[in-house]
Amino acid sequence: MPVTDRIPVHTASPYTVTVGRNILRESGRWLSELHAPCTVMLVTDDTVNALYADTVDAALSAVGFRVLRFVFSHGEASKTMTTLVTLLEYMAENALTRTDVIVALGGGVVSDLAGFAAAVYLRGISHVTIPTTLLAAVDAAVGGKTGVDLAAGKNLAGAFKQPLGVLCDIDTFATLPLSEYRNGMAETIKTAMLCDDALFCVLEDTDTCDLSAAVARCIRYKAQVVAQDEHDRGLRQLLNFGHTVGHAIEQCSNFTLAHGQAVAIGMAVIARAAVQRGLCETDTAKRLVRTLKAHGLPTDNPYSVAELTAAALRDKKRHGDRLSLVVPRAVGNCALHDIPAEQLAQWITEGSIE
Ligand code: NAD
Ligand code: GLY
């Protein structure tokens, strides 16, 4: 199959992320190398169902899997306990056993929800992820964080559950609405800031950017981080660059600003504040802001410091009266920076000045 990369993820139960073009139709052969024939619960949302589920269903059926399908309405509003329970009941009605498999086909909402179902159904069954958004490919579908939202906030119930494998078909991103593509690009730029000046250079040049290579590089980096800190006790928190302020911006906007847009502003705010504090070169912050803008992402904080600080301090990433910010030192080099919570307002003030 036209595979461009196979990326190992060395977690306690190791697996491989297969990246390529036009490989959805190979998903049957791919799964049969990971698991014996069984019943497969193909979980997807209505948008992805209309675009890609028949291809995957046919590929799985052709090699002997019995395919059942669970389709829910697209969007974050479906990432709830209610949808989870409906899915679990559907699996139980259809007598899925511990030797059956869940296939999560879609964006991060699908992989989070289906992965969580795999973690709790019969105390754990196998699942694989087939990301169809750029964001899910570079982040959500790899690394084993699964979960749903509660009324009190995003991702407040969940489990660590690594997939058996991940199949990433770059060509599926061609049907993404521009806004969703940009969401994924924000996380891609975030990863470049964390890991690699070479990747950042690729993203800076919007005309010649090789998406396939960029996605593979991001996955390789995330795989390395997850292998060192599978349960998010330290190093993995680096992946939250831009997210402390970003989540606060999402909340202040009542979730009218997309996650990627909010993270873009969050990264720009922290980078500018880091420059003010002598922690980061001016040129690094300038390159970040220029690249975000080149990809159609916002970089200016539209909210008051007081509003944003209050929202950020409600975030679950706070540890008592301290929080850990991810601070860029240079492109491809960020560090965790522990601050007293009361200093956050000053960081946001400094970072809001362009
Ligand atoms: P999403 O799953 O809601 O997908 C975005 C939209 O794109 C949806 O409307 C979906 O139907 C549509 N879509 C998906 N693939 C498509 C395609 N190929 N063509 C056309 N439309 C398509 O959102 P997302 O941005 O992929 O993921 C966001 C979610 O991921 C959030 O819930 C977030 O909390 C979670 N997340 C999890 C992790 C993790 O490590 N588990 C990391 C980052 C984000
Ligand atoms: N998305 C952040 C993580 O996987 O840890």
CSV table of C-alpha atoms and ligand atoms in Angstrom, one decimal:
chain,number,residue,atom,x,y,z
A,1,MET,CA,0.0,0.0,0.0
A,2,PRO,CA,1.2,3.6,-0.6
A,3,VAL,CA,2.5,4.0,2.9
A,4,THR,CA,5.0,6.9,3.5
A,5,ASP,CA,5.8,6.2,7.1
A,6,ARG,CA,5.5,3.7,9.9
A,7,ILE,CA,6.0,5.3,13.2
A,8,PRO,CA,6.5,3.1,16.3
A,9,VAL,CA,4.9,4.3,19.6
A,10,HIS,CA,6.8,2.6,22.5
A,11,THR,CA,4.2,2.7,25.2
A,12,ALA,CA,3.6,-0.2,27.6
A,13,SER,CA,1.5,-1.8,24.9
A,14,PRO,CA,3.4,-0.6,21.8
A,15,TYR,CA,1.8,0.1,18.4
A,16,THR,CA,2.5,1.6,15.0
A,17,VAL,CA,1.1,4.7,13.3
A,18,THR,CA,0.9,4.0,9.6
A,19,VAL,CA,0.8,7.2,7.4
A,20,GLY,CA,0.1,7.3,3.7
A,21,ARG,CA,-2.0,8.5,0.9
A,22,ASN,CA,-5.2,6.9,-0.3
A,23,ILE,CA,-4.8,4.1,2.2
A,24,LEU,CA,-8.3,3.9,3.6
A,25,ARG,CA,-9.2,1.2,1.1
A,26,GLU,CA,-6.3,-0.8,2.6
A,27,SER,CA,-7.8,-0.6,6.2
A,28,GLY,CA,-9.1,-4.2,6.0
A,29,ARG,CA,-5.7,-5.7,5.2
A,30,TRP,CA,-4.1,-3.4,7.8
A,31,LEU,CA,-6.5,-4.4,10.6
A,32,SER,CA,-6.2,-8.1,9.7
A,33,GLU,CA,-2.4,-7.8,10.4
A,34,LEU,CA,-3.2,-6.5,13.9
A,35,HIS,CA,-6.2,-8.7,14.8
A,36,ALA,CA,-7.9,-11.9,14.0
A,37,PRO,CA,-11.3,-11.8,12.2
A,38,CYS,CA,-14.0,-10.6,14.7
A,39,THR,CA,-16.9,-8.2,15.0
A,40,VAL,CA,-15.9,-4.6,14.4
A,41,MET,CA,-17.8,-1.7,15.8
A,42,LEU,CA,-17.2,1.1,13.3
A,43,VAL,CA,-17.7,4.3,15.3
A,44,THR,CA,-18.0,7.6,13.4
A,45,ASP,CA,-19.9,10.8,13.1
A,46,ASP,CA,-22.5,11.6,10.5
A,47,THR,CA,-20.2,13.8,8.3
A,48,VAL,CA,-17.4,11.3,8.2
A,49,ASN,CA,-19.9,8.5,7.8
A,50,ALA,CA,-21.2,10.1,4.5
A,51,LEU,CA,-17.6,10.5,3.3
A,52,TYR,CA,-15.5,7.6,4.3
A,53,ALA,CA,-17.4,4.9,6.3
A,54,ASP,CA,-18.5,2.9,3.3
A,55,THR,CA,-14.9,2.6,2.1
A,56,VAL,CA,-13.7,1.4,5.4
A,57,ASP,CA,-16.7,-0.9,5.9
A,58,ALA,CA,-16.1,-2.5,2.5
A,59,ALA,CA,-12.4,-3.0,3.2
A,60,LEU,CA,-13.0,-4.6,6.5
A,61,SER,CA,-15.8,-6.8,5.3
A,62,ALA,CA,-13.7,-8.0,2.3
A,63,VAL,CA,-11.1,-9.6,4.6
A,64,GLY,CA,-13.7,-11.3,6.9
A,65,PHE,CA,-14.6,-8.8,9.6
A,66,ARG,CA,-18.2,-8.5,10.6
A,67,VAL,CA,-18.9,-4.8,10.6
A,68,LEU,CA,-21.5,-3.0,12.8
A,69,ARG,CA,-21.7,0.8,12.6
A,70,PHE,CA,-22.5,3.4,15.3
A,71,VAL,CA,-23.0,6.9,13.9
A,72,PHE,CA,-23.5,10.0,16.0
A,73,SER,CA,-24.0,13.7,15.2
A,74,HIS,CA,-20.8,15.5,14.4
A,75,GLY,CA,-19.4,18.1,16.8
A,76,GLU,CA,-18.1,18.5,20.4
A,77,ALA,CA,-21.7,18.6,21.7
A,78,SER,CA,-21.8,14.8,21.1
A,79,LYS,CA,-18.7,14.1,23.2
A,80,THR,CA,-20.8,13.3,26.2
A,81,MET,CA,-21.6,10.5,28.7
A,82,THR,CA,-25.0,10.3,26.9
A,83,THR,CA,-23.4,9.3,23.6
A,84,LEU,CA,-21.0,7.1,25.4
A,85,VAL,CA,-23.7,5.2,27.1
A,86,THR,CA,-25.7,4.8,23.9
A,87,LEU,CA,-22.7,3.4,22.2
A,88,LEU,CA,-22.0,1.0,25.1
A,89,GLU,CA,-25.6,-0.2,25.2
A,90,TYR,CA,-25.4,-0.8,21.4
A,91,MET,CA,-22.3,-2.9,21.8
A,92,ALA,CA,-23.9,-4.9,24.6
A,93,GLU,CA,-27.1,-5.4,22.6
A,94,ASN,CA,-25.0,-6.8,19.8
A,95,ALA,CA,-23.1,-9.0,22.2
A,96,LEU,CA,-19.6,-7.6,21.4
A,97,THR,CA,-17.0,-9.6,23.4
A,98,ARG,CA,-13.5,-8.9,24.7
A,99,THR,CA,-12.1,-10.3,21.4
A,100,ASP,CA,-14.0,-7.8,19.3
A,101,VAL,CA,-12.6,-4.4,18.2
A,102,ILE,CA,-13.7,-0.8,18.0
A,103,VAL,CA,-12.6,1.2,14.9
A,104,ALA,CA,-12.7,4.9,15.5
A,105,LEU,CA,-13.1,6.7,12.1
A,106,GLY,CA,-13.1,10.5,12.3
A,107,GLY,CA,-11.7,13.5,14.1
A,108,GLY,CA,-10.7,13.9,17.7
A,109,VAL,CA,-14.3,13.8,19.0
A,110,VAL,CA,-14.7,10.3,17.5
A,111,SER,CA,-11.3,9.0,18.7
A,112,ASP,CA,-11.8,10.4,22.3
A,113,LEU,CA,-15.3,8.9,22.6
A,114,ALA,CA,-14.7,5.6,20.9
A,115,GLY,CA,-11.4,5.2,22.7
A,116,PHE,CA,-13.1,5.8,26.1
A,117,ALA,CA,-15.8,3.2,25.1
A,118,ALA,CA,-13.0,0.7,24.4
A,119,ALA,CA,-11.4,1.5,27.8
A,120,VAL,CA,-14.6,0.8,29.8
A,121,TYR,CA,-16.6,-1.8,27.7
A,122,LEU,CA,-16.1,-5.2,29.5
A,123,ARG,CA,-13.3,-3.4,31.4
A,124,GLY,CA,-11.4,-2.9,28.1
A,125,ILE,CA,-11.5,-4.2,24.5
A,126,SER,CA,-9.1,-3.3,21.7
A,127,HIS,CA,-9.6,-0.3,19.4
A,128,VAL,CA,-7.8,1.3,16.5
A,129,THR,CA,-8.0,4.9,15.3
A,130,ILE,CA,-8.3,6.2,11.8
A,131,PRO,CA,-8.0,10.0,12.0
A,132,THR,CA,-9.7,12.0,9.3
A,133,THR,CA,-8.8,15.5,10.6
A,134,LEU,CA,-5.4,17.1,10.6
A,135,LEU,CA,-5.9,17.8,14.3
A,136,ALA,CA,-6.7,14.1,15.2
A,137,ALA,CA,-3.7,12.9,13.1
A,138,VAL,CA,-1.1,15.1,14.7
A,139,ASP,CA,-2.6,14.9,18.2
A,140,ALA,CA,-5.9,13.3,19.3
A,141,ALA,CA,-5.6,9.9,17.6
A,142,VAL,CA,-2.1,9.1,19.0
A,143,GLY,CA,-1.1,8.8,22.6
A,144,GLY,CA,-4.0,7.1,24.3
A,145,LYS,CA,-5.9,10.0,26.0
A,146,THR,CA,-9.6,9.3,25.6
A,147,GLY,CA,-12.6,10.8,27.2
A,148,VAL,CA,-15.8,12.8,27.1
A,149,ASP,CA,-16.9,16.3,28.4
A,150,LEU,CA,-18.9,16.9,31.5
A,151,ALA,CA,-21.2,19.9,32.1
A,152,ALA,CA,-18.4,21.3,34.3
A,153,GLY,CA,-15.9,21.3,31.5
A,154,LYS,CA,-14.1,19.6,28.6
A,155,ASN,CA,-12.4,16.1,28.9
A,156,LEU,CA,-13.3,15.8,32.6
A,157,ALA,CA,-14.0,12.1,32.4
A,158,GLY,CA,-11.7,9.7,30.6
A,159,ALA,CA,-9.0,7.1,30.6
A,160,PHE,CA,-5.6,6.3,29.2
A,161,LYS,CA,-6.2,3.6,26.5
A,162,GLN,CA,-3.6,3.1,23.8
A,163,PRO,CA,-5.0,1.9,20.4
A,164,LEU,CA,-3.8,-1.3,18.7
A,165,GLY,CA,-2.7,0.8,15.8
A,166,VAL,CA,-3.4,4.1,13.9
A,167,LEU,CA,-4.0,4.4,10.2
A,168,CYS,CA,-3.6,8.0,8.9
A,169,ASP,CA,-4.7,8.6,5.3
A,170,ILE,CA,-3.5,12.2,4.5
A,171,ASP,CA,-5.9,12.3,1.5
A,172,THR,CA,-8.9,12.4,3.8
A,173,PHE,CA,-7.9,16.0,4.9
A,174,ALA,CA,-8.7,17.2,1.4
A,175,THR,CA,-12.5,17.3,2.3
A,176,LEU,CA,-12.0,19.2,5.6
A,177,PRO,CA,-13.6,22.7,5.7
A,178,LEU,CA,-10.9,25.4,5.8
A,179,SER,CA,-11.7,26.2,9.5
A,180,GLU,CA,-11.1,22.6,10.5
A,181,TYR,CA,-7.9,22.4,8.5
A,182,ARG,CA,-6.7,25.6,10.3
A,183,ASN,CA,-7.5,24.1,13.7
A,184,GLY,CA,-5.2,21.2,12.8
A,185,MET,CA,-2.6,23.6,11.5
A,186,ALA,CA,-2.5,25.4,14.9
A,187,GLU,CA,-1.6,22.1,16.6
A,188,THR,CA,0.9,21.3,13.8
A,189,ILE,CA,2.7,24.7,14.3
A,190,LYS,CA,2.6,24.0,18.1
A,191,THR,CA,4.4,20.7,17.5
A,192,ALA,CA,7.0,22.4,15.3
A,193,MET,CA,7.6,25.0,18.1
A,194,LEU,CA,8.2,22.1,20.5
A,195,CYS,CA,10.4,19.8,18.4
A,196,ASP,CA,11.9,21.0,15.2
A,197,ASP,CA,13.2,24.1,13.5
A,198,ALA,CA,13.3,22.2,10.2
A,199,LEU,CA,9.6,21.3,10.5
A,200,PHE,CA,8.9,25.0,11.4
A,201,CYS,CA,10.7,26.1,8.2
A,202,VAL,CA,8.5,23.8,6.2
A,203,LEU,CA,5.3,25.3,7.8
A,204,GLU,CA,6.6,28.9,7.3
A,205,ASP,CA,6.7,28.3,3.6
A,206,THR,CA,3.0,27.9,3.0
A,207,ASP,CA,3.5,27.4,-0.8
A,208,THR,CA,5.7,24.3,-0.7
A,209,CYS,CA,4.6,22.7,2.6
A,210,ASP,CA,4.7,18.9,2.3
A,211,LEU,CA,1.8,18.0,4.5
A,212,SER,CA,2.5,14.3,4.5
A,213,ALA,CA,6.0,14.7,5.8
A,214,ALA,CA,4.9,17.4,8.3
A,215,VAL,CA,2.2,15.2,9.8
A,216,ALA,CA,4.6,12.2,10.1
A,217,ARG,CA,7.2,14.5,11.8
A,218,CYS,CA,4.5,15.7,14.3
A,219,ILE,CA,3.4,12.1,15.1
A,220,ARG,CA,7.0,11.0,15.5
A,221,TYR,CA,7.6,13.8,18.1
A,222,LYS,CA,4.3,13.0,19.9
A,223,ALA,CA,5.2,9.3,20.0
A,224,GLN,CA,8.6,10.1,21.6
A,225,VAL,CA,7.0,12.3,24.3
A,226,VAL,CA,4.2,9.8,25.0
A,227,ALA,CA,6.7,6.9,25.2
A,228,GLN,CA,8.6,8.8,27.9
A,229,ASP,CA,5.5,10.0,29.9
A,230,GLU,CA,2.6,7.9,28.9
A,231,HIS,CA,0.4,9.0,31.9
A,232,ASP,CA,1.1,12.7,31.6
A,233,ARG,CA,3.1,13.2,34.8
A,234,GLY,CA,5.6,15.7,33.5
A,235,LEU,CA,7.2,15.9,30.0
A,236,ARG,CA,3.9,15.3,28.2
A,237,GLN,CA,2.6,18.5,29.6
A,238,LEU,CA,4.8,20.2,27.0
A,239,LEU,CA,2.1,19.3,24.5
A,240,ASN,CA,-0.1,21.9,26.2
A,241,PHE,CA,1.9,24.8,24.7
A,242,GLY,CA,-0.7,27.6,24.1
A,243,HIS,CA,-3.4,25.6,25.8
A,244,THR,CA,-3.6,27.2,29.3
A,245,VAL,CA,-4.5,30.6,27.7
A,246,GLY,CA,-6.1,28.9,24.7
A,247,HIS,CA,-8.7,27.0,26.8
A,248,ALA,CA,-9.4,30.2,28.7
A,249,ILE,CA,-10.0,32.0,25.4
A,250,GLU,CA,-12.4,29.2,24.2
A,251,GLN,CA,-14.3,29.6,27.4
A,252,CYS,CA,-14.5,33.4,27.2
A,253,SER,CA,-15.8,33.1,23.6
A,254,ASN,CA,-18.5,30.7,24.8
A,255,PHE,CA,-16.8,28.2,22.4
A,256,THR,CA,-17.6,30.4,19.4
A,257,LEU,CA,-13.8,30.5,18.7
A,258,ALA,CA,-12.5,27.2,17.5
A,259,HIS,CA,-9.9,25.3,19.6
A,260,GLY,CA,-7.1,25.9,17.0
A,261,GLN,CA,-7.8,29.6,16.8
A,262,ALA,CA,-7.8,29.8,20.6
A,263,VAL,CA,-4.5,27.8,20.9
A,264,ALA,CA,-3.0,30.1,18.3
A,265,ILE,CA,-3.7,33.1,20.4
A,266,GLY,CA,-2.6,31.3,23.5
A,267,MET,CA,0.8,30.5,21.9
A,268,ALA,CA,1.3,34.1,20.7
A,269,VAL,CA,0.4,35.5,24.2
A,270,ILE,CA,2.9,33.3,26.0
A,271,ALA,CA,5.6,33.8,23.4
A,272,ARG,CA,5.3,37.6,23.6
A,273,ALA,CA,5.3,37.5,27.4
A,274,ALA,CA,8.4,35.2,27.3
A,275,VAL,CA,10.2,37.8,25.2
A,276,GLN,CA,9.3,40.5,27.7
A,277,ARG,CA,10.8,38.3,30.5
A,278,GLY,CA,14.0,37.6,28.6
A,279,LEU,CA,13.2,33.9,28.3
A,280,CYS,CA,12.7,33.9,24.5
A,281,GLU,CA,14.4,35.7,21.5
A,282,THR,CA,12.2,38.4,19.9
A,283,ASP,CA,12.7,36.7,16.5
A,284,THR,CA,11.2,33.4,17.8
A,285,ALA,CA,8.0,35.1,18.8
A,286,LYS,CA,7.9,37.1,15.6
A,287,ARG,CA,8.3,33.9,13.5
A,288,LEU,CA,5.6,32.2,15.5
A,289,VAL,CA,3.1,35.0,15.0
A,290,ARG,CA,4.0,35.4,11.3
A,291,THR,CA,3.5,31.7,10.7
A,292,LEU,CA,0.2,31.5,12.5
A,293,LYS,CA,-1.1,34.5,10.5
A,294,ALA,CA,0.2,33.0,7.3
A,295,HIS,CA,-2.1,30.0,8.0
A,296,GLY,CA,-5.1,32.2,8.7
A,297,LEU,CA,-4.9,31.9,12.5
A,298,PRO,CA,-5.5,34.8,14.9
A,299,THR,CA,-2.8,35.9,17.3
A,300,ASP,CA,-4.3,38.8,19.2
A,301,ASN,CA,-6.1,38.5,22.6
A,302,PRO,CA,-9.6,39.9,22.2
A,303,TYR,CA,-10.5,39.6,26.0
A,304,SER,CA,-9.6,41.6,29.1
A,305,VAL,CA,-6.8,40.4,31.3
A,306,ALA,CA,-9.2,39.9,34.2
A,307,GLU,CA,-11.6,37.8,32.2
A,308,LEU,CA,-9.0,35.6,30.7
A,309,THR,CA,-7.1,35.1,33.9
A,310,ALA,CA,-10.2,34.1,35.8
A,311,ALA,CA,-11.1,31.6,33.1
A,312,ALA,CA,-7.5,30.2,32.9
A,313,LEU,CA,-7.4,29.7,36.7
A,314,ARG,CA,-10.5,27.5,36.5
A,315,ASP,CA,-8.6,25.2,34.2
A,316,LYS,CA,-7.9,21.6,35.3
A,317,LYS,CA,-4.2,22.0,34.6
A,318,ARG,CA,-3.7,24.1,37.6
A,319,HIS,CA,-2.0,22.4,40.6
A,320,GLY,CA,-3.3,24.1,43.7
A,321,ASP,CA,-1.9,27.6,43.7
A,322,ARG,CA,0.7,26.9,41.0
A,323,LEU,CA,0.5,26.2,37.3
A,324,SER,CA,2.9,25.0,34.7
A,325,LEU,CA,3.2,27.2,31.6
A,326,VAL,CA,4.9,25.9,28.4
A,327,VAL,CA,7.3,28.6,27.4
A,328,PRO,CA,9.2,28.8,24.1
A,329,ARG,CA,12.9,29.5,24.3
A,330,ALA,CA,13.6,29.1,20.6
A,331,VAL,CA,11.8,27.5,17.6
A,332,GLY,CA,11.9,23.8,18.4
A,333,ASN,CA,12.7,24.2,22.0
A,334,CYS,CA,10.1,24.9,24.7
A,335,ALA,CA,10.3,24.3,28.5
A,336,LEU,CA,7.9,23.8,31.3
A,337,HIS,CA,7.8,26.9,33.6
A,338,ASP,CA,6.2,26.6,37.0
A,339,ILE,CA,4.6,29.9,38.2
A,340,PRO,CA,2.5,30.9,41.1
A,341,ALA,CA,-1.1,31.3,39.9
A,342,GLU,CA,-1.2,34.9,40.9
A,343,GLN,CA,1.5,35.7,38.3
A,344,LEU,CA,-0.6,34.6,35.4
A,345,ALA,CA,-2.4,38.0,35.0
A,346,GLN,CA,1.0,39.6,34.6
A,347,TRP,CA,2.0,37.1,31.9
A,348,ILE,CA,-1.3,37.7,30.0
A,349,THR,CA,-0.8,41.5,30.3
A,350,GLU,CA,2.7,41.3,28.8
A,351,GLY,CA,1.6,38.8,26.2
A,352,SER,CA,-1.4,40.9,25.1
A,353,ILE,CA,0.8,43.8,24.0
A,354,GLU,CA,1.7,43.4,20.3
B,1,NAD,P1,-14.0,16.8,15.3
B,1,NAD,O1,-13.8,15.4,15.5
B,1,NAD,O2,-15.2,17.4,15.9
B,1,NAD,O3,-13.9,17.1,13.8
B,1,NAD,C1,-14.1,18.4,13.3
B,1,NAD,C2,-15.2,18.4,12.2
B,1,NAD,O4,-14.7,17.9,11.0
B,1,NAD,C3,-16.5,17.6,12.5
B,1,NAD,O5,-17.6,18.3,12.2
B,1,NAD,C4,-16.3,16.4,11.7
B,1,NAD,O6,-17.5,15.8,11.3
B,1,NAD,C5,-15.6,16.9,10.5
B,1,NAD,N1,-14.7,16.0,9.8
B,1,NAD,C6,-13.9,15.1,10.2
B,1,NAD,N2,-13.1,14.6,9.3
B,1,NAD,C7,-13.5,15.2,8.1
B,1,NAD,C8,-13.1,15.1,6.8
B,1,NAD,N3,-12.1,14.3,6.4
B,1,NAD,N4,-13.7,15.8,5.9
B,1,NAD,C9,-14.7,16.7,6.2
B,1,NAD,N5,-15.1,16.8,7.5
B,1,NAD,C10,-14.5,16.1,8.4
B,1,NAD,O7,-12.8,17.7,15.9
B,1,NAD,P2,-11.2,17.6,15.8
B,1,NAD,O8,-10.8,19.0,15.6
B,1,NAD,O9,-10.8,16.5,14.9
B,1,NAD,O10,-10.9,17.1,17.3
B,1,NAD,C11,-11.2,17.9,18.4
B,1,NAD,C12,-11.5,17.0,19.6
B,1,NAD,O11,-10.3,16.3,19.9
B,1,NAD,C13,-11.8,17.8,20.9
B,1,NAD,O12,-12.9,17.1,21.5
B,1,NAD,C14,-10.5,17.7,21.7
B,1,NAD,O13,-10.8,17.7,23.1
B,1,NAD,C15,-10.0,16.4,21.2
B,1,NAD,N6,-8.6,16.2,21.4
B,1,NAD,C16,-8.1,15.2,22.0
B,1,NAD,C17,-6.7,15.0,22.1
B,1,NAD,C18,-6.2,13.7,22.8
B,1,NAD,O14,-5.0,13.6,23.0
B,1,NAD,N7,-7.1,12.8,23.1
B,1,NAD,C19,-5.8,15.9,21.6
B,1,NAD,C20,-6.3,17.0,21.0
B,1,NAD,C21,-7.7,17.2,20.8
B,2,GLY,N1,-3.0,16.4,23.5
B,2,GLY,C1,-2.2,16.4,24.6
B,2,GLY,C2,-1.7,15.0,24.9
B,2,GLY,O1,-2.0,14.1,24.2
B,2,GLY,O2,-1.1,14.9,26.0
